[in-house]
Coordinates of N, CA, C and O in Angstrom, one line a residue:
M979 N 0.8 -1.2 0.0 CA 0.0 0.0 0.0 C 0.9 1.2 0.0 O 1.9 1.3 0.7
V980 N 0.5 2.2 -0.8 CA 1.2 3.5 -0.9 C 0.3 4.6 -0.4 O -0.9 4.6 -0.7
T981 N 0.9 5.4 0.5 CA 0.1 6.5 1.0 C 0.6 7.9 0.5 O 1.8 8.1 0.5
V982 N -0.3 8.7 0.0 CA 0.0 10.0 -0.5 C -0.7 11.0 0.5 O -1.9 11.1 0.6
D983 N 0.1 11.9 1.1 CA -0.4 12.9 2.0 C -0.4 14.2 1.3 O 0.6 14.9 1.0
A984 N -1.6 14.6 0.8 CA -1.8 15.8 0.0 C -2.6 16.8 0.8 O -3.2 17.7 0.2
K985 N -2.7 16.7 2.1 CA -3.5 17.6 2.9 C -2.8 19.0 2.8 O -1.6 19.1 2.8
G986 N -3.6 20.0 2.7 CA -3.1 21.4 2.7 C -2.7 21.9 1.3 O -2.3 23.0 1.1
L987 N -2.8 21.0 0.3 CA -2.3 21.3 -1.0 C -3.6 21.6 -1.9 O -4.7 21.1 -1.6
F988 N -3.4 22.3 -2.9 CA -4.5 22.7 -3.8 C -4.2 22.1 -5.2 O -3.1 21.9 -5.6
C989 N -5.3 21.9 -5.9 CA -5.2 21.3 -7.3 C -4.4 22.2 -8.2 O -4.5 23.4 -8.0
P990 N -3.6 21.7 -9.0 CA -3.6 20.3 -9.4 C -2.6 19.4 -8.7 O -2.4 18.2 -9.0
E991 N -1.9 19.9 -7.7 CA -0.8 19.1 -7.0 C -1.3 17.8 -6.4 O -0.7 16.8 -6.7
P992 N -2.4 17.7 -5.7 CA -2.8 16.4 -5.2 C -3.1 15.4 -6.3 O -2.8 14.2 -6.2
L993 N -3.7 15.9 -7.4 CA -4.0 15.0 -8.5 C -2.7 14.5 -9.2 O -2.6 13.3 -9.5
M994 N -1.7 15.4 -9.3 CA -0.5 15.0 -9.9 C 0.3 14.0 -9.0 O 0.9 13.0 -9.5
M995 N 0.2 14.2 -7.7 CA 0.9 13.3 -6.8 C 0.2 11.9 -6.9 O 0.9 10.9 -6.8
T996 N -1.1 11.9 -7.0 CA -1.9 10.6 -7.1 C -1.5 9.9 -8.4 O -1.2 8.7 -8.4
Q997 N -1.5 10.6 -9.5 CA -1.1 10.0 -10.8 C 0.3 9.4 -10.7 O 0.5 8.3 -11.2
D998 N 1.2 10.1 -10.1 CA 2.6 9.7 -10.0 C 2.6 8.4 -9.1 O 3.3 7.4 -9.5
A999 N 1.9 8.4 -8.0 CA 1.9 7.2 -7.2 C 1.3 6.0 -7.9 O 1.8 4.8 -7.8
L1000 N 0.2 6.2 -8.7 CA -0.4 5.1 -9.5 C 0.6 4.6 -10.5 O 0.7 3.4 -10.8
K1001 N 1.3 5.5 -11.2 CA 2.2 5.1 -12.2 C 3.4 4.3 -11.7 O 3.8 3.4 -12.3
K1002 N 3.9 4.8 -10.5 CA 5.1 4.2 -10.0 C 4.8 2.9 -9.3 O 5.8 2.1 -9.0
N1003 N 3.6 2.6 -8.9 CA 3.2 1.4 -8.1 C 2.0 0.7 -8.8 O 1.0 0.6 -8.1
P1004 N 2.2 0.2 -10.0 CA 1.0 -0.4 -10.7 C 0.6 -1.6 -9.9 O 1.4 -2.4 -9.4
G1005 N -0.7 -1.7 -9.8 CA -1.3 -2.9 -9.1 C -1.4 -2.8 -7.6 O -2.1 -3.6 -6.9
E1006 N -0.7 -1.8 -7.0 CA -0.8 -1.6 -5.6 C -1.9 -0.6 -5.2 O -2.3 0.2 -5.9
Q1007 N -2.4 -0.8 -4.0 CA -3.4 0.1 -3.4 C -2.8 1.4 -3.1 O -1.7 1.5 -2.5
V1008 N -3.4 2.5 -3.5 CA -2.9 3.8 -3.2 C -4.0 4.5 -2.4 O -5.2 4.6 -2.7
V1009 N -3.5 5.1 -1.2 CA -4.4 5.8 -0.3 C -4.0 7.3 -0.3 O -2.8 7.6 -0.1
V1010 N -4.9 8.1 -0.6 CA -4.6 9.6 -0.7 C -5.4 10.3 0.4 O -6.6 10.1 0.5
E1011 N -4.8 11.2 1.1 CA -5.4 12.0 2.1 C -5.4 13.5 1.6 O -4.4 14.0 1.3
V1012 N -6.6 14.1 1.5 CA -6.8 15.5 1.2 C -7.8 16.1 2.2 O -8.5 15.4 2.8
D1013 N -7.8 17.4 2.2 CA -8.6 18.1 3.2 C -9.6 19.1 2.5 O -10.0 20.0 3.2
S1014 N -9.9 18.9 1.2 CA -10.9 19.7 0.6 C -11.6 18.9 -0.5 O -11.1 17.9 -1.0
A1015 N -12.8 19.4 -0.8 CA -13.6 18.6 -1.8 C -13.1 18.6 -3.2 O -13.3 17.7 -3.9
S1016 N -12.5 19.7 -3.6 CA -12.1 19.8 -5.0 C -11.1 18.7 -5.4 O -11.3 18.0 -6.4
P1017 N -10.0 18.6 -4.7 CA -9.1 17.5 -5.0 C -9.7 16.1 -4.8 O -9.4 15.2 -5.6
R1018 N -10.5 16.0 -3.8 CA -11.2 14.7 -3.6 C -12.0 14.3 -4.9 O -11.8 13.2 -5.4
D1019 N -12.8 15.3 -5.4 CA -13.6 15.0 -6.6 C -12.7 14.7 -7.8 O -13.0 13.8 -8.6
N1020 N -11.6 15.5 -8.0 CA -10.7 15.3 -9.1 C -10.0 13.9 -9.1 O -9.9 13.3 -10.1
I1021 N -9.6 13.5 -7.9 CA -9.0 12.2 -7.8 C -10.0 11.1 -8.0 O -9.6 10.1 -8.7
L1022 N -11.2 11.2 -7.6 CA -12.2 10.2 -7.9 C -12.5 10.1 -9.4 O -12.7 9.0 -9.9
R1023 N -12.5 11.3 -10.1 CA -12.7 11.3 -11.5 C -11.5 10.5 -12.2 O -11.7 9.8 -13.2
L1024 N -10.3 10.8 -11.7 CA -9.1 10.1 -12.3 C -9.3 8.6 -12.1 O -9.0 7.9 -13.1
A1025 N -9.7 8.2 -11.0 CA -9.8 6.7 -10.7 C -10.9 6.1 -11.7 O -10.7 5.1 -12.3
R1026 N -12.0 6.8 -11.9 CA -13.0 6.4 -12.8 C -12.5 6.3 -14.2 O -12.7 5.3 -14.9
R1027 N -11.7 7.3 -14.7 CA -11.2 7.3 -16.0 C -10.2 6.1 -16.2 O -10.1 5.5 -17.3
K1028 N -9.5 5.7 -15.2 CA -8.6 4.6 -15.3 C -9.2 3.3 -14.9 O -8.5 2.3 -14.9
K1029 N -10.5 3.3 -14.7 CA -11.3 2.1 -14.4 C -10.8 1.4 -13.2 O -10.7 0.2 -13.1
L1030 N -10.5 2.2 -12.1 CA -10.0 1.7 -10.9 C -11.1 1.9 -9.8 O -11.8 2.9 -9.9
N1031 N -11.2 1.0 -8.9 CA -12.2 1.2 -7.8 C -11.6 2.2 -6.8 O -10.4 2.2 -6.5
A1032 N -12.5 3.1 -6.3 CA -12.1 4.1 -5.4 C -13.2 4.3 -4.3 O -14.4 4.3 -4.7
T1033 N -12.8 4.4 -3.1 CA -13.8 4.7 -2.0 C -13.3 5.9 -1.2 O -12.1 6.2 -1.2
V1034 N -14.2 6.6 -0.6 CA -13.8 7.7 0.2 C -14.4 7.6 1.6 O -15.6 7.2 1.8
D1035 N -13.6 7.9 2.6 CA -14.0 8.0 4.0 C -13.7 9.5 4.4 O -12.6 10.0 4.0
E1036 N -14.5 10.0 5.3 CA -14.2 11.4 5.8 C -14.3 11.3 7.3 O -15.1 10.8 7.9
K1037 N -13.2 11.9 7.9 CA -13.2 12.0 9.3 C -12.5 13.3 9.7 O -11.4 13.6 9.2
D1038 N -13.2 14.1 10.5 CA -12.6 15.4 11.0 C -12.1 16.3 9.9 O -11.0 16.9 10.0
G1039 N -12.8 16.3 8.7 CA -12.4 17.2 7.6 C -11.4 16.7 6.7 O -10.9 17.4 5.8
V1040 N -10.9 15.4 6.9 CA -9.9 14.8 6.1 C -10.6 13.7 5.3 O -11.2 12.8 5.9
F1041 N -10.4 13.8 4.0 CA -10.9 12.7 3.1 C -9.8 11.7 2.8 O -8.7 12.1 2.4
T1042 N -10.1 10.5 3.0 CA -9.2 9.4 2.7 C -9.7 8.6 1.5 O -10.8 8.0 1.6
I1043 N -9.0 8.7 0.4 CA -9.5 8.0 -0.8 C -8.6 6.8 -1.0 O -7.4 6.9 -1.1
T1044 N -9.2 5.7 -1.1 CA -8.5 4.4 -1.3 C -8.8 4.0 -2.8 O -9.9 3.8 -3.2
I1045 N -7.7 3.8 -3.5 CA -7.8 3.4 -4.9 C -7.1 2.1 -5.1 O -6.0 1.9 -4.7
G1046 N -7.9 1.2 -5.8 CA -7.3 -0.1 -6.1 C -7.9 -1.2 -5.2 O -8.4 -1.1 -4.3

C-alpha cells in the first residue's frame, strides 16, 4: 500500500501526486489524504477514467481516498 499525504495542497498538485503514485506502483493500493472537496472530486474522476475502484471516507475534515 502506498500513502499520499496531500493535505493542505491545492489542485492540481494532489491530482499529480496521485497520478505519480499510481504510475510508480502499478497494481498496488494507493491511499490519498486530502482536506478539501475539489481535489477529492478530481482524484475520484481520475480513478473512474482509469477504471479503478475508489472509496472515500471522511473524518474530521480529512478525506481518505482508497484506490485499487
